[in-house]
């Protein structure tokens, strides 16, 4: 098993400080099933590569129960070659301080996002969860190369269920290592040791907020805890307790740049997520809405603000994910609300592309950072369901302005703000779509910028206020 970590951050050879391993020495570490070796194939001011090679002892592996669950599994298996929980254990043993972000010699470097390329020559990809599904939402650019079974003797056998993986991103080394630590066993979908309740603590410590906001967090948690239902449910509950000051990976990029410090270090501007919610509330007040449905409500950040609006008589939260609705109910403390408050709000599972006439009973429908998660071919169905079948008096839609992305140094060029975004529109593209909706369904629209306004690129978020034409008559 092999991992190489390459950076071009100048001076690149300072990677040795972060890993706590000197580039001019080859080091060996004993682990439970063999030996781990750290060495540097290249080290210079412009480019540096560190390698972690895990060499397994087949006898120790067999004694430890290694194998693939069949009679000869302990003798014939892929464990010495394929990235798995064995490799995660070696990562923690060899790069433990780096995973915690500790570097007394270069503390500022440990906190810096570095250009990184990670390469793993053999990674399992058996189906269910792909490498792309796991790593792209975290900001990685993923390249996979299939590994053929026997291209010379039996080319007709085709490819194996293993791939060579190259991950590139700009991020802290500690974050990169902890993500590997969690996700490699998830891809392998097995563990070489008995999983106890202690694994919940390991997962929560290593996963933290990045896992709490991952679109595949339920599948990741279940696989990491080898599908032990009680452990999985407890881990998901604990992950959900992480406050969403950074609500999604998208908001992480936004808030890191938008929250500028004033002269008074105690003060800072509202985050973009907060500005977005404030803009939505202001628009609802303008339109005089008394009943509101938040479609794609997620874990309830906007719902919490809506509950604070005494003028709203009825509030509905709709989301396609039952888990998100359960989290929203817990964060809103619905069970603890006084009855008059509890009677104002309802949570319901549903999809923004499902046609529901009863949504038309609400004065306003809100879709905040939702449409960019839809595949473009589904947009007509979305428009027909919301503007055609429901046909409420008011619809509010927010979505990113892709032109503004270049203002964030933490967002690599050409990448989207969130790995699950199917598209991100320019201001002209959003306006053209909005006008098309108005022409087809009888609405007028006003589009407003949300967030810091750039004279050339506009604001990071764009808000469209759709109003039914007969209301305007």
Coordinates of C-alpha atoms in Angstrom, one line a residue:
X1 CA 0.0 0.0 0.0
X2 CA 1.4 3.4 -1.0
X3 CA 0.4 7.0 -0.6
X4 CA 2.3 9.9 -2.1
X5 CA 1.7 13.5 -1.0
X6 CA 3.0 16.3 -3.3
X7 CA 2.9 20.0 -2.9
X8 CA 4.3 22.9 -4.9
X9 CA 3.8 25.5 -2.1
X10 CA 7.1 27.4 -1.9
X11 CA 9.3 26.4 -0.2
X12 CA 7.9 23.0 -0.9
X13 CA 10.4 21.1 1.2
X14 CA 8.8 22.6 4.3
X15 CA 6.3 19.7 3.9
X16 CA 8.8 17.8 6.1
X17 CA 8.0 20.2 9.0
X18 CA 4.3 19.5 8.7
X19 CA 4.7 15.7 8.5
X20 CA 7.4 15.8 11.3
X21 CA 9.6 13.6 9.0
X22 CA 12.9 14.9 7.6
X23 CA 13.2 14.7 3.8
X24 CA 16.8 13.4 4.0
X25 CA 16.0 10.4 6.0
X26 CA 14.1 7.1 5.5
X27 CA 12.2 6.2 8.6
X28 CA 10.5 3.0 9.6
X29 CA 7.6 2.5 12.0
X30 CA 6.2 -0.8 13.4
X31 CA 2.4 -1.1 13.1
X32 CA 0.1 -4.0 14.1
X33 CA 0.4 -6.0 10.9
X34 CA 3.8 -5.0 9.5
X35 CA 6.0 -2.0 8.9
X36 CA 5.4 1.5 7.6
X37 CA 8.2 3.4 5.8
X38 CA 8.3 7.2 5.1
X39 CA 10.7 8.6 2.4
X40 CA 10.8 11.5 0.0
X41 CA 11.1 10.6 -3.7
X42 CA 11.7 14.3 -4.4
X43 CA 12.4 17.3 -2.2
X44 CA 13.2 20.8 -3.3
X45 CA 12.0 24.4 -3.0
X46 CA 9.6 24.1 -6.0
X47 CA 8.2 20.6 -5.5
X48 CA 8.2 18.1 -2.7
X49 CA 6.8 14.6 -2.5
X50 CA 6.5 12.4 0.6
X51 CA 5.6 8.7 0.4
X52 CA 4.1 6.4 3.0
X53 CA 4.6 2.7 2.2
X54 CA 2.9 0.1 4.3
X55 CA 4.5 -3.3 4.1
X56 CA 2.3 -6.0 5.6
X57 CA 3.6 -9.2 7.3
X58 CA 1.4 -12.0 5.9
X59 CA 1.8 -14.1 9.0
X60 CA 0.8 -11.3 11.3
X61 CA -2.1 -10.5 9.0
X62 CA -3.3 -14.2 9.1
X63 CA -3.0 -14.3 12.9
X64 CA -5.1 -11.2 13.1
X65 CA -7.9 -12.7 11.1
X66 CA -7.1 -10.8 7.9
X67 CA -8.9 -12.2 4.9
X68 CA -12.0 -11.9 2.7
X69 CA -14.4 -14.2 4.5
X70 CA -13.9 -17.5 2.6
X71 CA -12.0 -20.6 3.3
X72 CA -8.7 -19.5 1.8
X73 CA -9.3 -15.8 2.6
X74 CA -6.4 -15.5 5.0
X75 CA -4.0 -16.9 2.3
X76 CA -5.5 -15.4 -0.9
X77 CA -6.6 -11.8 -0.4
X78 CA -5.9 -8.2 -1.5
X79 CA -5.0 -6.9 2.0
X80 CA -1.3 -6.3 1.3
X81 CA -2.0 -4.1 -1.7
X82 CA -5.3 -2.2 -1.3
X83 CA -5.9 0.9 0.7
X84 CA -8.1 -0.1 3.7
X85 CA -8.5 0.3 7.4
X86 CA -5.0 -1.1 7.8
X87 CA -3.7 1.9 5.9
X88 CA -5.8 4.3 8.1
X89 CA -4.2 2.8 11.2
X90 CA -0.7 3.4 9.7
X91 CA -1.7 7.0 8.8
X92 CA -2.7 7.7 12.4
X93 CA 0.5 6.0 13.8
X94 CA 3.0 7.7 11.4
X95 CA 1.3 11.1 10.8
X96 CA -0.6 11.6 14.0
X97 CA 0.7 15.0 14.8
X98 CA 0.2 16.2 11.2
X99 CA -3.4 14.9 11.3
X100 CA -4.0 17.1 14.4
X101 CA -2.6 20.1 12.7
X102 CA 0.3 20.4 15.1
X103 CA 3.6 22.0 13.9
X104 CA 5.6 24.0 16.5
X105 CA 8.2 24.9 13.9
X106 CA 5.8 26.2 11.3
X107 CA 2.4 26.9 13.0
X108 CA 1.3 29.3 10.3
X109 CA 2.0 26.7 7.6
X110 CA -0.1 24.1 9.4
X111 CA -3.1 26.5 9.2
X112 CA -2.5 27.3 5.5
X113 CA -4.3 25.7 2.6
X114 CA -1.6 24.2 0.4
X115 CA -1.8 23.0 -3.2
X116 CA -1.8 19.2 -2.7
X117 CA -1.8 16.2 -4.9
X118 CA -2.4 12.8 -3.2
X119 CA -2.0 9.6 -5.2
X120 CA -3.1 6.1 -4.2
X121 CA -2.2 3.4 -6.8
X122 CA -4.8 0.8 -5.6
X123 CA -8.1 1.8 -4.1
X124 CA -11.2 -0.4 -4.0
X125 CA -14.2 0.9 -6.0
X126 CA -16.8 -2.0 -5.6
X127 CA -19.9 0.1 -6.2
X128 CA -22.5 1.8 -4.0
X129 CA -20.2 4.8 -3.2
X130 CA -17.7 6.0 -5.7
X131 CA -14.4 7.8 -5.0
X132 CA -16.0 10.9 -6.7
X133 CA -19.0 10.8 -4.4
X134 CA -16.8 10.7 -1.3
X135 CA -14.1 13.3 -2.2
X136 CA -15.6 15.8 -4.6
X137 CA -18.0 17.4 -2.0
X138 CA -14.9 18.1 0.1
X139 CA -13.3 20.2 -2.6
X140 CA -11.1 17.5 -4.3
X141 CA -10.6 17.2 -8.0
X142 CA -10.7 13.4 -8.5
X143 CA -9.0 11.4 -11.3
X144 CA -9.5 7.7 -11.4
X145 CA -7.7 5.1 -13.6
X146 CA -9.3 1.6 -13.9
X147 CA -6.9 -1.3 -13.2
X148 CA -7.4 -4.2 -15.6
X149 CA -7.5 -7.7 -14.3
X150 CA -5.1 -9.3 -16.8
X151 CA -4.7 -7.1 -19.9
X152 CA -2.0 -9.4 -21.5
X153 CA -3.3 -13.0 -21.0
X154 CA -7.0 -12.4 -20.5
X155 CA -7.9 -9.0 -21.9
X156 CA -11.6 -10.1 -22.2
X157 CA -11.8 -10.1 -18.4
X158 CA -11.9 -6.3 -18.5
X159 CA -11.3 -4.1 -15.5
X160 CA -11.1 -5.0 -11.8
X161 CA -13.0 -3.2 -9.1
X162 CA -9.8 -1.4 -8.2
X163 CA -8.7 2.0 -9.4
X164 CA -5.7 4.2 -9.2
X165 CA -6.7 7.6 -7.6
X166 CA -5.2 11.0 -7.9
X167 CA -6.7 13.8 -5.7
X168 CA -5.8 17.5 -6.1
X169 CA -7.0 20.4 -4.1
X170 CA -5.9 23.4 -2.0
X171 CA -6.5 22.6 1.6
X172 CA -4.8 22.2 5.0
X173 CA -2.7 19.0 5.2
X174 CA -4.4 18.1 8.4
X175 CA -7.8 18.1 6.7
X176 CA -6.5 16.0 3.8
X177 CA -5.1 13.4 6.1
X178 CA -8.1 13.1 8.3
X179 CA -10.4 12.8 5.3
X180 CA -8.2 9.9 4.0
X181 CA -8.3 8.3 7.5
X182 CA -12.1 8.2 7.5
X183 CA -12.8 7.6 3.8
X184 CA -10.4 4.8 2.9
X185 CA -12.1 2.2 5.1
X186 CA -15.4 3.4 3.8
X187 CA -14.4 2.7 0.2
X188 CA -13.0 -0.7 1.2
X189 CA -16.3 -1.3 3.1
X190 CA -14.6 -3.5 5.7
X191 CA -12.4 -3.3 8.8
X192 CA -9.7 -5.6 9.9
X193 CA -10.5 -5.2 13.6
X194 CA -13.5 -5.5 15.9
X195 CA -15.6 -2.3 15.9
X196 CA -16.6 -1.1 19.3
X197 CA -18.3 2.1 20.6
X198 CA -14.9 3.7 20.7
X199 CA -15.1 3.9 16.9
X200 CA -17.9 6.5 17.3
X201 CA -15.5 8.8 19.1
X202 CA -12.8 8.3 16.5
X203 CA -15.2 9.1 13.7
X204 CA -16.6 12.2 15.3
X205 CA -13.1 13.5 16.2
X206 CA -11.8 12.9 12.7
X207 CA -14.9 13.8 10.8
X208 CA -16.1 16.9 12.6
X209 CA -17.8 19.5 10.6
X210 CA -16.7 18.3 7.2
X211 CA -18.5 15.0 7.7
X212 CA -21.5 16.6 9.3
X213 CA -22.1 18.6 6.1
X214 CA -21.2 15.8 3.7
X215 CA -24.1 14.8 1.3
X216 CA -23.2 11.1 1.9
X217 CA -22.7 11.3 5.6
X218 CA -25.3 8.6 6.4
X219 CA -23.6 6.1 4.0
X220 CA -20.1 7.1 5.2
X221 CA -21.1 6.7 8.8
X222 CA -22.8 3.4 8.2
X223 CA -19.8 1.9 6.4
X224 CA -17.3 3.3 8.8
X225 CA -19.1 1.6 11.7
X226 CA -19.6 -1.6 9.7
X227 CA -23.4 -1.1 9.6
X228 CA -23.9 -1.5 13.3
X229 CA -27.2 0.3 13.5
X230 CA -27.0 1.4 17.1
X231 CA -23.5 2.9 16.6
X232 CA -24.5 4.5 13.3
X233 CA -27.5 6.2 14.8
X234 CA -25.5 7.5 17.8
X235 CA -22.7 8.8 15.5
X236 CA -25.2 10.6 13.2
X237 CA -26.8 12.2 16.3
X238 CA -23.5 13.5 17.5
X239 CA -22.4 14.7 14.1
X240 CA -25.7 16.6 13.8
X241 CA -24.9 18.5 17.0
X242 CA -22.1 20.4 15.3
X243 CA -23.5 23.9 14.9
X244 CA -23.8 24.9 11.2
X245 CA -22.0 28.2 11.5
X246 CA -20.6 26.9 8.3
X247 CA -23.8 25.3 6.9
X248 CA -22.4 23.6 3.9
X249 CA -19.1 23.3 2.1
X250 CA -20.3 26.2 -0.1
X251 CA -20.9 28.4 3.0
X252 CA -17.5 27.4 4.3
X253 CA -15.8 29.1 1.3
X254 CA -18.2 32.0 1.4
X255 CA -17.9 32.8 5.1
X256 CA -14.2 32.5 5.1
X257 CA -13.9 35.4 2.7
X258 CA -17.0 37.5 3.6
X259 CA -16.5 37.7 7.3
X260 CA -14.0 40.6 7.3
X261 CA -12.6 42.0 10.5
X262 CA -13.1 45.7 11.4
X263 CA -10.6 47.8 13.3
X264 CA -12.3 46.4 16.4
X265 CA -11.3 42.8 16.5
X266 CA -14.4 41.9 18.4
X267 CA -16.6 42.9 15.4
X268 CA -17.1 41.2 12.1
X269 CA -19.5 41.5 9.2
X270 CA -22.4 39.0 9.1
X271 CA -21.6 35.9 7.1
X272 CA -23.1 35.5 3.6
X273 CA -25.5 32.8 4.9
X274 CA -26.8 35.3 7.5
X275 CA -27.1 38.1 4.9
X276 CA -29.0 35.7 2.7
X277 CA -31.5 34.8 5.4
X278 CA -31.9 38.5 6.2
X279 CA -32.6 39.3 2.6
X280 CA -35.2 36.6 2.4
X281 CA -37.0 37.9 5.6
X282 CA -36.9 41.4 4.2
X283 CA -38.5 40.3 1.0
X284 CA -41.2 38.4 2.8
X285 CA -42.1 41.4 4.9
X286 CA -42.3 43.5 1.7
X287 CA -44.7 41.1 0.1
X288 CA -46.9 40.9 3.2
X289 CA -46.7 37.1 3.4
X290 CA -48.4 35.5 6.4
X291 CA -47.9 31.8 5.4
X292 CA -44.5 30.5 4.1
X293 CA -43.1 27.2 2.9
X294 CA -39.4 26.7 2.8
X295 CA -38.7 24.1 0.1
X296 CA -35.4 22.3 0.5
X297 CA -35.3 23.5 4.1
X298 CA -32.3 21.2 5.0
X299 CA -31.5 21.3 8.7
X300 CA -33.7 24.3 9.5
X301 CA -31.4 27.4 9.5
X302 CA -34.0 29.5 7.7
X303 CA -36.9 27.9 9.6
X304 CA -35.4 29.1 12.8
X305 CA -35.4 32.7 11.5
X306 CA -39.0 32.3 10.2
X307 CA -40.2 31.2 13.6
X308 CA -38.9 34.5 15.0
X309 CA -41.2 36.4 12.6
X310 CA -44.4 36.9 14.7
X311 CA -46.3 38.0 11.6
X312 CA -46.1 34.5 10.1
X313 CA -49.1 32.4 11.0
X314 CA -48.1 29.2 9.3
X315 CA -44.6 27.8 8.4
X316 CA -43.9 24.7 6.4
X317 CA -40.5 23.0 6.0
X318 CA -40.1 20.6 3.1
X319 CA -37.0 18.4 2.4
X320 CA -36.3 15.3 0.4
X321 CA -34.1 13.8 3.2
X322 CA -35.8 12.4 6.3
X323 CA -32.6 12.7 8.2
X324 CA -32.4 16.5 7.5
X325 CA -36.0 16.9 8.8
X326 CA -35.2 15.0 12.0
X327 CA -32.1 17.2 12.5
X328 CA -34.2 20.3 11.9
X329 CA -36.8 19.2 14.4
X330 CA -34.1 18.7 17.0
X331 CA -32.3 22.0 16.3
X332 CA -35.6 23.9 16.4
X333 CA -36.5 22.1 19.7
X334 CA -40.0 21.5 18.4
X335 CA -40.8 19.2 21.4
X336 CA -39.9 22.1 23.8
X337 CA -41.8 24.9 22.1
X338 CA -45.0 26.3 23.6
X339 CA -48.1 24.9 22.0
X340 CA -48.9 28.2 20.2
X341 CA -45.5 28.1 18.6
X342 CA -45.6 24.4 17.8
X343 CA -48.9 24.9 16.0
X344 CA -47.3 27.4 13.6
X345 CA -44.8 25.0 12.0
X346 CA -44.9 21.7 10.2
X347 CA -42.1 19.6 8.7
X348 CA -42.8 17.3 5.7
X349 CA -40.9 15.2 3.4
X350 CA -41.1 16.1 -0.3
X351 CA -39.3 17.2 -3.4
X352 CA -39.2 20.5 -5.2
X353 CA -40.0 18.7 -8.5
X354 CA -43.2 17.1 -7.2
X355 CA -46.4 18.8 -8.3
X356 CA -48.4 19.7 -5.1
X357 CA -51.4 22.0 -5.5
X358 CA -51.6 22.4 -1.7
X359 CA -48.4 24.4 -1.7
X360 CA -50.5 27.1 -3.5
X361 CA -52.3 27.6 -0.2
X362 CA -49.1 29.4 1.1
X363 CA -48.6 33.1 0.4
X364 CA -44.9 32.5 -0.4
X365 CA -42.6 29.7 -1.3
X366 CA -38.9 30.0 -0.6
X367 CA -36.1 28.1 -2.4
X368 CA -32.8 29.2 -0.8
X369 CA -29.7 27.7 -2.5
X370 CA -31.8 24.8 -3.9
X371 CA -32.1 25.0 -7.7
X372 CA -28.3 24.7 -8.4
X373 CA -28.5 21.2 -6.9
X374 CA -30.9 20.1 -9.6
X375 CA -29.8 18.5 -12.9
X376 CA -30.5 21.0 -15.6
X377 CA -33.0 18.7 -17.4
X378 CA -35.1 18.7 -14.3
X379 CA -35.5 22.5 -14.2
X380 CA -38.6 22.5 -16.4
X381 CA -40.3 20.0 -14.1
X382 CA -39.3 22.2 -11.1
X383 CA -40.7 25.3 -12.7
X384 CA -43.9 23.5 -13.7
X385 CA -44.4 22.2 -10.2
X386 CA -43.7 25.4 -8.3
X387 CA -44.8 28.2 -10.7
X388 CA -47.4 26.1 -12.6
X389 CA -49.2 23.7 -10.3
X390 CA -48.7 25.4 -6.9
X391 CA -48.8 28.9 -8.5
X392 CA -48.4 30.8 -5.2
X393 CA -48.6 34.6 -4.9
X394 CA -44.9 34.9 -4.3
X395 CA -41.8 32.8 -4.9
X396 CA -38.3 33.7 -3.6
X397 CA -35.3 32.0 -5.2
X398 CA -31.6 32.5 -4.2
X399 CA -28.7 31.0 -6.1
X400 CA -24.9 31.6 -6.3
X401 CA -23.5 34.1 -8.8
X402 CA -20.7 32.1 -10.4
X403 CA -19.0 35.3 -11.6
X404 CA -18.1 36.2 -8.0
X405 CA -16.3 32.9 -7.4
X406 CA -12.9 34.3 -8.5
X407 CA -12.9 36.6 -5.5
X408 CA -12.4 33.6 -3.2
X409 CA -8.8 32.5 -3.0
X410 CA -9.9 29.3 -1.2
X411 CA -11.9 28.3 -4.3
X412 CA -9.7 26.7 -7.0
X413 CA -10.3 28.2 -10.4
X414 CA -13.1 26.5 -12.4
X415 CA -14.6 24.7 -9.4
X416 CA -18.1 25.1 -8.0
X417 CA -18.8 26.3 -4.5
X418 CA -20.2 22.9 -3.5
X419 CA -19.4 19.4 -4.9
X420 CA -23.2 18.7 -5.3
X421 CA -23.9 21.8 -7.5
X422 CA -25.0 20.7 -10.9
X423 CA -24.5 24.2 -12.3
X424 CA -23.8 27.8 -11.2
X425 CA -25.3 30.7 -13.2
X426 CA -24.0 34.1 -14.2
X427 CA -26.2 37.1 -13.5
X428 CA -27.3 37.1 -17.1
X429 CA -28.1 33.4 -17.1
X430 CA -30.2 33.6 -14.0
X431 CA -32.1 36.6 -15.3
X432 CA -32.8 34.8 -18.6
X433 CA -34.1 31.8 -16.7
X434 CA -36.3 34.0 -14.5
X435 CA -37.8 35.8 -17.5
X436 CA -38.6 32.5 -19.1
X437 CA -40.4 31.4 -16.0
X438 CA -42.3 34.6 -15.9
X439 CA -43.4 34.3 -19.5
X440 CA -44.5 30.8 -19.1
X441 CA -46.4 31.0 -15.8
X442 CA -47.7 34.5 -15.3
X443 CA -45.2 36.2 -13.0
X444 CA -43.1 39.3 -12.8
X445 CA -39.6 39.2 -11.3
X446 CA -37.2 41.5 -9.5
X447 CA -33.6 40.4 -8.9
X448 CA -31.4 41.7 -6.1
X449 CA -27.8 41.2 -5.1
X450 CA -27.1 39.7 -1.7
X451 CA -23.7 40.1 0.0
X452 CA -20.7 42.4 -0.7
X453 CA -21.2 44.1 -4.0
X454 CA -18.3 44.1 -6.5
X455 CA -18.6 46.8 -9.2
X456 CA -17.5 44.4 -11.9
X457 CA -18.7 41.0 -10.7
X458 CA -21.8 41.8 -8.7
X459 CA -22.7 40.1 -5.4
X460 CA -22.0 36.4 -4.4
X461 CA -25.7 35.6 -4.2
X462 CA -28.6 36.6 -6.3
X463 CA -32.2 36.8 -5.0
X464 CA -35.2 36.6 -7.4
X465 CA -38.6 37.8 -6.1
X466 CA -41.3 36.4 -8.3
X467 CA -44.8 37.8 -7.9
X468 CA -47.9 36.5 -9.6
X469 CA -49.2 39.0 -12.2
X470 CA -52.8 39.0 -11.1
X471 CA -51.7 40.2 -7.7
X472 CA -50.0 43.2 -9.4
X473 CA -53.1 44.1 -11.4

